[in-house]
């Protein structure tokens, strides 16, 4: 039985700091990054002259580049080897280009057995009617996982670089939201009330039907992200933050990426080395089919929708 620790000891643990970051109650970069505005460097003519003298004196007395035999030999070899390396690199590229197959030949790598396998056995092995979705989220699912993580890392970078944490000016920023975008526009709000629900429904349909026809997580997530941006432009931050905040995005992205990683790791293990996978593919053409592809499409759609909305918010205002 584990020993209960005090609140002070718990607050020093890594799990407590991770929970604070996940809930958005603590920013690890806040207060730890220097935000002081750098003053313009101005150098007088006399200081510049003294600096040049010191530089020449350093070269003459310490390095003595003109009379140093080792430096002169190195400079000569550096120039010669630079030319030789460029010639060697150009020769390698020319040889590689000369060995490329002729355009249009039947035995080109483009026409190998991989594409034939996707087309002829894609539905049988993945259960997806849409061959492209079966290829992206089954045959090449590990690559798609990397792309989703790239989106998440890019969003984290934008949050770090563009986030505004001015506590005293938050109310003033909310009142001056008209500076960023028009607000309380009756025409825009009426159009948004009519279009936003169908946009969300259409985006969800594209995600859920990505294994049955054109669509999938990337395109459906982009549609939902566009709906969120339209709603924000029409009604502002106050109403949008009632259901979508930075904390919501972090939790959704973390859960989606974790679910994707766990699901495909299990699929890789059971589907590799001739081990029969126990995940049913279902009936091709049914909504609940294609094994894990439907779940992976949902995960990708969540990440893409949140990333689009977060990019727009951060570039527009600097915070949620």
GROMACS .gro file of C-alpha atoms in nm:
model
  320
    1UNK     CA    1   0.000   0.000   0.000
    2UNK     CA    2   0.148   0.331  -0.107
    3UNK     CA    3   0.222   0.598   0.153
    4UNK     CA    4   0.019   0.918   0.138
    5UNK     CA    5   0.236   1.222   0.093
    6UNK     CA    6   0.164   1.579   0.195
    7UNK     CA    7   0.047   1.851  -0.043
    8UNK     CA    8   0.384   2.028  -0.024
    9UNK     CA    9   0.571   1.713  -0.129
   10UNK     CA   10   0.318   1.643  -0.403
   11UNK     CA   11   0.361   1.992  -0.548
   12UNK     CA   12   0.732   1.918  -0.596
   13UNK     CA   13   0.668   1.604  -0.805
   14UNK     CA   14   0.682   1.583  -1.183
   15UNK     CA   15   0.324   1.454  -1.206
   16UNK     CA   16   0.193   1.769  -1.033
   17UNK     CA   17   0.382   1.999  -1.274
   18UNK     CA   18   0.260   1.795  -1.572
   19UNK     CA   19  -0.100   1.820  -1.445
   20UNK     CA   20  -0.062   2.198  -1.410
   21UNK     CA   21   0.067   2.225  -1.767
   22UNK     CA   22  -0.214   2.002  -1.899
   23UNK     CA   23  -0.481   2.206  -1.719
   24UNK     CA   24  -0.329   2.534  -1.832
   25UNK     CA   25  -0.279   2.663  -1.476
   26UNK     CA   26   0.096   2.695  -1.518
   27UNK     CA   27   0.304   2.798  -1.816
   28UNK     CA   28   0.661   2.660  -1.793
   29UNK     CA   29   0.787   2.944  -2.014
   30UNK     CA   30   0.612   3.225  -1.823
   31UNK     CA   31   0.866   3.413  -1.615
   32UNK     CA   32   1.155   3.198  -1.741
   33UNK     CA   33   1.206   3.368  -2.077
   34UNK     CA   34   1.358   3.713  -2.096
   35UNK     CA   35   1.107   3.952  -2.252
   36UNK     CA   36   1.297   4.277  -2.200
   37UNK     CA   37   1.305   4.493  -2.509
   38UNK     CA   38   1.655   4.517  -2.649
   39UNK     CA   39   1.791   4.866  -2.683
   40UNK     CA   40   1.933   4.980  -3.015
   41UNK     CA   41   2.312   4.951  -3.021
   42UNK     CA   42   2.483   5.277  -3.110
   43UNK     CA   43   2.856   5.303  -3.158
   44UNK     CA   44   3.043   5.626  -3.199
   45UNK     CA   45   3.309   5.679  -3.464
   46UNK     CA   46   3.585   5.681  -3.202
   47UNK     CA   47   3.467   5.351  -3.050
   48UNK     CA   48   3.451   5.195  -3.394
   49UNK     CA   49   3.804   5.306  -3.470
   50UNK     CA   50   3.931   5.165  -3.140
   51UNK     CA   51   3.752   4.835  -3.206
   52UNK     CA   52   3.914   4.803  -3.548
   53UNK     CA   53   4.256   4.875  -3.397
   54UNK     CA   54   4.204   4.607  -3.133
   55UNK     CA   55   4.098   4.361  -3.399
   56UNK     CA   56   4.406   4.426  -3.612
   57UNK     CA   57   4.628   4.410  -3.303
   58UNK     CA   58   4.475   4.074  -3.208
   59UNK     CA   59   4.542   3.930  -3.553
   60UNK     CA   60   4.896   4.063  -3.564
   61UNK     CA   61   5.011   3.961  -3.214
   62UNK     CA   62   4.806   3.652  -3.134
   63UNK     CA   63   4.732   3.481  -3.463
   64UNK     CA   64   4.993   3.636  -3.690
   65UNK     CA   65   4.805   3.514  -3.997
   66UNK     CA   66   5.048   3.658  -4.247
   67UNK     CA   67   5.355   3.479  -4.108
   68UNK     CA   68   5.186   3.164  -3.972
   69UNK     CA   69   5.292   2.873  -4.195
   70UNK     CA   70   5.021   2.637  -4.069
   71UNK     CA   71   4.744   2.885  -4.146
   72UNK     CA   72   4.875   2.950  -4.496
   73UNK     CA   73   4.900   2.576  -4.570
   74UNK     CA   74   4.550   2.521  -4.436
   75UNK     CA   75   4.407   2.800  -4.652
   76UNK     CA   76   4.563   2.653  -4.963
   77UNK     CA   77   4.441   2.301  -4.890
   78UNK     CA   78   4.097   2.438  -4.803
   79UNK     CA   79   4.062   2.605  -5.142
   80UNK     CA   80   4.187   2.298  -5.329
   81UNK     CA   81   3.965   2.053  -5.145
   82UNK     CA   82   3.665   2.283  -5.182
   83UNK     CA   83   3.704   2.276  -5.559
   84UNK     CA   84   3.761   1.899  -5.561
   85UNK     CA   85   3.456   1.837  -5.342
   86UNK     CA   86   3.234   2.046  -5.570
   87UNK     CA   87   3.360   1.858  -5.876
   88UNK     CA   88   3.302   1.523  -5.701
   89UNK     CA   89   2.950   1.621  -5.593
   90UNK     CA   90   2.854   1.737  -5.943
   91UNK     CA   91   2.996   1.414  -6.093
   92UNK     CA   92   2.794   1.202  -5.847
   93UNK     CA   93   2.474   1.387  -5.932
   94UNK     CA   94   2.536   1.351  -6.305
   95UNK     CA   95   2.600   0.976  -6.269
   96UNK     CA   96   2.284   0.936  -6.063
   97UNK     CA   97   2.077   1.125  -6.318
   98UNK     CA   98   2.222   0.919  -6.605
   99UNK     CA   99   2.107   0.598  -6.433
  100UNK     CA  100   1.748   0.712  -6.395
  101UNK     CA  101   1.498   0.500  -6.596
  102UNK     CA  102   1.345   0.640  -6.911
  103UNK     CA  103   1.009   0.807  -6.878
  104UNK     CA  104   0.714   0.584  -6.965
  105UNK     CA  105   0.885   0.243  -6.941
  106UNK     CA  106   0.667  -0.037  -6.806
  107UNK     CA  107   0.929  -0.160  -6.558
  108UNK     CA  108   0.982   0.180  -6.392
  109UNK     CA  109   0.963   0.188  -6.010
  110UNK     CA  110   0.642   0.388  -6.042
  111UNK     CA  111   0.476   0.086  -6.197
  112UNK     CA  112   0.605  -0.173  -5.951
  113UNK     CA  113   0.411  -0.422  -5.745
  114UNK     CA  114   0.340  -0.177  -5.460
  115UNK     CA  115   0.081   0.026  -5.653
  116UNK     CA  116  -0.063  -0.296  -5.791
  117UNK     CA  117  -0.097  -0.430  -5.434
  118UNK     CA  118  -0.276  -0.116  -5.319
  119UNK     CA  119  -0.527  -0.130  -5.604
  120UNK     CA  120  -0.595  -0.503  -5.622
  121UNK     CA  121  -0.583  -0.601  -5.252
  122UNK     CA  122  -0.638  -0.270  -5.076
  123UNK     CA  123  -1.004  -0.331  -4.994
  124UNK     CA  124  -0.940  -0.690  -4.889
  125UNK     CA  125  -0.651  -0.606  -4.655
  126UNK     CA  126  -0.773  -0.273  -4.513
  127UNK     CA  127  -1.151  -0.297  -4.546
  128UNK     CA  128  -1.166   0.059  -4.683
  129UNK     CA  129  -1.352   0.134  -5.005
  130UNK     CA  130  -1.145   0.449  -5.049
  131UNK     CA  131  -0.805   0.322  -5.164
  132UNK     CA  132  -0.630   0.649  -5.076
  133UNK     CA  133  -0.755   0.636  -4.717
  134UNK     CA  134  -0.654   0.273  -4.685
  135UNK     CA  135  -0.307   0.358  -4.809
  136UNK     CA  136  -0.260   0.664  -4.585
  137UNK     CA  137  -0.406   0.522  -4.261
  138UNK     CA  138  -0.309   0.158  -4.297
  139UNK     CA  139  -0.013   0.093  -4.526
  140UNK     CA  140   0.148   0.430  -4.447
  141UNK     CA  141  -0.012   0.497  -4.108
  142UNK     CA  142   0.322   0.549  -3.936
  143UNK     CA  143   0.405   0.832  -4.179
  144UNK     CA  144   0.065   0.992  -4.114
  145UNK     CA  145   0.132   0.975  -3.740
  146UNK     CA  146   0.452   1.173  -3.798
  147UNK     CA  147   0.261   1.434  -3.999
  148UNK     CA  148   0.008   1.476  -3.717
  149UNK     CA  149   0.291   1.524  -3.467
  150UNK     CA  150   0.446   1.784  -3.698
  151UNK     CA  151   0.121   1.983  -3.683
  152UNK     CA  152   0.113   1.957  -3.303
  153UNK     CA  153   0.478   2.065  -3.266
  154UNK     CA  154   0.421   2.356  -3.506
  155UNK     CA  155   0.126   2.471  -3.295
  156UNK     CA  156   0.333   2.450  -2.976
  157UNK     CA  157   0.602   2.662  -3.143
  158UNK     CA  158   0.348   2.926  -3.248
  159UNK     CA  159   0.209   2.930  -2.893
  160UNK     CA  160   0.556   2.988  -2.749
  161UNK     CA  161   0.650   3.263  -2.996
  162UNK     CA  162   0.323   3.456  -3.025
  163UNK     CA  163   0.151   3.406  -2.691
  164UNK     CA  164   0.062   3.728  -2.510
  165UNK     CA  165   0.043   3.706  -2.129
  166UNK     CA  166  -0.017   4.065  -2.033
  167UNK     CA  167  -0.246   4.022  -1.733
  168UNK     CA  168  -0.330   4.386  -1.676
  169UNK     CA  169  -0.429   4.455  -2.036
  170UNK     CA  170  -0.657   4.151  -2.082
  171UNK     CA  171  -0.982   4.337  -2.017
  172UNK     CA  172  -0.871   4.626  -2.236
  173UNK     CA  173  -0.786   4.383  -2.518
  174UNK     CA  174  -1.132   4.224  -2.494
  175UNK     CA  175  -1.298   4.566  -2.510
  176UNK     CA  176  -1.084   4.666  -2.808
  177UNK     CA  177  -1.146   4.344  -2.999
  178UNK     CA  178  -1.285   4.555  -3.284
  179UNK     CA  179  -0.924   4.648  -3.364
  180UNK     CA  180  -0.854   4.287  -3.461
  181UNK     CA  181  -1.178   4.198  -3.641
  182UNK     CA  182  -1.524   4.359  -3.690
  183UNK     CA  183  -1.755   4.264  -3.403
  184UNK     CA  184  -2.134   4.271  -3.351
  185UNK     CA  185  -2.189   4.269  -3.726
  186UNK     CA  186  -2.554   4.162  -3.765
  187UNK     CA  187  -2.503   4.041  -4.121
  188UNK     CA  188  -2.198   3.833  -4.036
  189UNK     CA  189  -2.362   3.690  -3.723
  190UNK     CA  190  -2.679   3.595  -3.910
  191UNK     CA  191  -2.481   3.423  -4.184
  192UNK     CA  192  -2.270   3.244  -3.922
  193UNK     CA  193  -2.581   3.118  -3.740
  194UNK     CA  194  -2.703   2.968  -4.066
  195UNK     CA  195  -2.372   2.829  -4.201
  196UNK     CA  196  -2.171   2.718  -3.897
  197UNK     CA  197  -2.392   2.418  -3.798
  198UNK     CA  198  -2.398   2.274  -4.154
  199UNK     CA  199  -2.021   2.331  -4.181
  200UNK     CA  200  -1.960   2.133  -3.862
  201UNK     CA  201  -2.197   1.856  -3.973
  202UNK     CA  202  -2.033   1.842  -4.317
  203UNK     CA  203  -1.686   1.826  -4.161
  204UNK     CA  204  -1.794   1.543  -3.930
  205UNK     CA  205  -1.945   1.360  -4.228
  206UNK     CA  206  -1.619   1.393  -4.424
  207UNK     CA  207  -1.423   1.246  -4.132
  208UNK     CA  208  -1.663   0.959  -4.063
  209UNK     CA  209  -1.703   0.869  -4.431
  210UNK     CA  210  -1.334   0.904  -4.521
  211UNK     CA  211  -1.294   0.525  -4.561
  212UNK     CA  212  -1.602   0.506  -4.788
  213UNK     CA  213  -1.533   0.790  -5.032
  214UNK     CA  214  -1.331   1.108  -5.086
  215UNK     CA  215  -1.244   1.274  -4.757
  216UNK     CA  216  -1.083   1.179  -4.429
  217UNK     CA  217  -0.932   1.335  -4.120
  218UNK     CA  218  -0.724   1.603  -4.291
  219UNK     CA  219  -0.998   1.744  -4.515
  220UNK     CA  220  -1.274   1.705  -4.253
  221UNK     CA  221  -1.060   1.868  -3.986
  222UNK     CA  222  -0.990   2.160  -4.219
  223UNK     CA  223  -1.366   2.210  -4.273
  224UNK     CA  224  -1.436   2.207  -3.897
  225UNK     CA  225  -1.145   2.447  -3.839
  226UNK     CA  226  -1.291   2.685  -4.097
  227UNK     CA  227  -1.625   2.669  -3.914
  228UNK     CA  228  -1.459   2.759  -3.584
  229UNK     CA  229  -1.283   3.055  -3.746
  230UNK     CA  230  -1.611   3.180  -3.897
  231UNK     CA  231  -1.784   3.154  -3.559
  232UNK     CA  232  -1.499   3.345  -3.392
  233UNK     CA  233  -1.513   3.625  -3.647
  234UNK     CA  234  -1.889   3.660  -3.600
  235UNK     CA  235  -1.924   3.635  -3.221
  236UNK     CA  236  -1.577   3.710  -3.080
  237UNK     CA  237  -1.368   3.544  -2.813
  238UNK     CA  238  -1.616   3.568  -2.525
  239UNK     CA  239  -1.864   3.323  -2.678
  240UNK     CA  240  -1.608   3.103  -2.849
  241UNK     CA  241  -1.413   3.044  -2.528
  242UNK     CA  242  -1.724   2.898  -2.366
  243UNK     CA  243  -1.661   2.573  -2.556
  244UNK     CA  244  -1.309   2.600  -2.705
  245UNK     CA  245  -1.006   2.730  -2.515
  246UNK     CA  246  -0.632   2.665  -2.518
  247UNK     CA  247  -0.683   2.404  -2.244
  248UNK     CA  248  -0.946   2.231  -2.461
  249UNK     CA  249  -0.708   2.221  -2.757
  250UNK     CA  250  -0.421   2.077  -2.552
  251UNK     CA  251  -0.637   1.803  -2.406
  252UNK     CA  252  -0.798   1.713  -2.739
  253UNK     CA  253  -0.465   1.702  -2.923
  254UNK     CA  254  -0.294   1.501  -2.651
  255UNK     CA  255  -0.576   1.245  -2.636
  256UNK     CA  256  -0.601   1.220  -3.016
  257UNK     CA  257  -0.228   1.170  -3.069
  258UNK     CA  258  -0.206   0.923  -2.780
  259UNK     CA  259  -0.502   0.725  -2.914
  260UNK     CA  260  -0.348   0.722  -3.263
  261UNK     CA  261  -0.011   0.607  -3.131
  262UNK     CA  262  -0.155   0.332  -2.912
  263UNK     CA  263  -0.395   0.209  -3.180
  264UNK     CA  264  -0.136   0.189  -3.457
  265UNK     CA  265   0.133   0.046  -3.231
  266UNK     CA  266  -0.103  -0.239  -3.151
  267UNK     CA  267  -0.190  -0.274  -3.518
  268UNK     CA  268   0.178  -0.279  -3.620
  269UNK     CA  269   0.251  -0.553  -3.368
  270UNK     CA  270  -0.045  -0.776  -3.456
  271UNK     CA  271  -0.012  -0.722  -3.830
  272UNK     CA  272   0.364  -0.775  -3.860
  273UNK     CA  273   0.574  -1.089  -3.900
  274UNK     CA  274   0.279  -1.296  -4.027
  275UNK     CA  275   0.091  -1.259  -3.696
  276UNK     CA  276  -0.282  -1.255  -3.761
  277UNK     CA  277  -0.449  -0.929  -3.652
  278UNK     CA  278  -0.754  -0.972  -3.429
  279UNK     CA  279  -0.903  -0.635  -3.533
  280UNK     CA  280  -1.212  -0.703  -3.753
  281UNK     CA  281  -1.227  -0.516  -4.082
  282UNK     CA  282  -1.605  -0.535  -4.105
  283UNK     CA  283  -1.808  -0.524  -4.425
  284UNK     CA  284  -1.660  -0.292  -4.690
  285UNK     CA  285  -1.903  -0.006  -4.753
  286UNK     CA  286  -2.046  -0.003  -4.400
  287UNK     CA  287  -1.981   0.294  -4.171
  288UNK     CA  288  -1.832   0.066  -3.902
  289UNK     CA  289  -1.572  -0.103  -4.118
  290UNK     CA  290  -1.204  -0.083  -4.220
  291UNK     CA  291  -1.073  -0.177  -3.876
  292UNK     CA  292  -0.902   0.114  -3.702
  293UNK     CA  293  -0.915   0.354  -3.999
  294UNK     CA  294  -1.238   0.519  -3.876
  295UNK     CA  295  -1.084   0.585  -3.533
  296UNK     CA  296  -0.762   0.715  -3.687
  297UNK     CA  297  -0.957   0.950  -3.913
  298UNK     CA  298  -1.131   1.096  -3.607
  299UNK     CA  299  -0.797   1.147  -3.430
  300UNK     CA  300  -0.641   1.319  -3.732
  301UNK     CA  301  -0.950   1.537  -3.779
  302UNK     CA  302  -0.934   1.658  -3.416
  303UNK     CA  303  -0.567   1.753  -3.448
  304UNK     CA  304  -0.611   1.933  -3.782
  305UNK     CA  305  -0.921   2.128  -3.672
  306UNK     CA  306  -0.757   2.244  -3.349
  307UNK     CA  307  -0.434   2.335  -3.527
  308UNK     CA  308  -0.609   2.550  -3.789
  309UNK     CA  309  -0.810   2.738  -3.527
  310UNK     CA  310  -0.510   2.786  -3.296
  311UNK     CA  311  -0.292   2.921  -3.577
  312UNK     CA  312  -0.558   3.176  -3.668
  313UNK     CA  313  -0.614   3.284  -3.307
  314UNK     CA  314  -0.246   3.323  -3.224
  315UNK     CA  315  -0.161   3.521  -3.539
  316UNK     CA  316  -0.467   3.739  -3.492
  317UNK     CA  317  -0.453   3.829  -3.125
  318UNK     CA  318  -0.177   3.639  -2.946
  319UNK     CA  319  -0.398   3.447  -2.701
  320UNK     CA  320  -0.735   3.278  -2.665
   0.00000   0.00000   0.00000
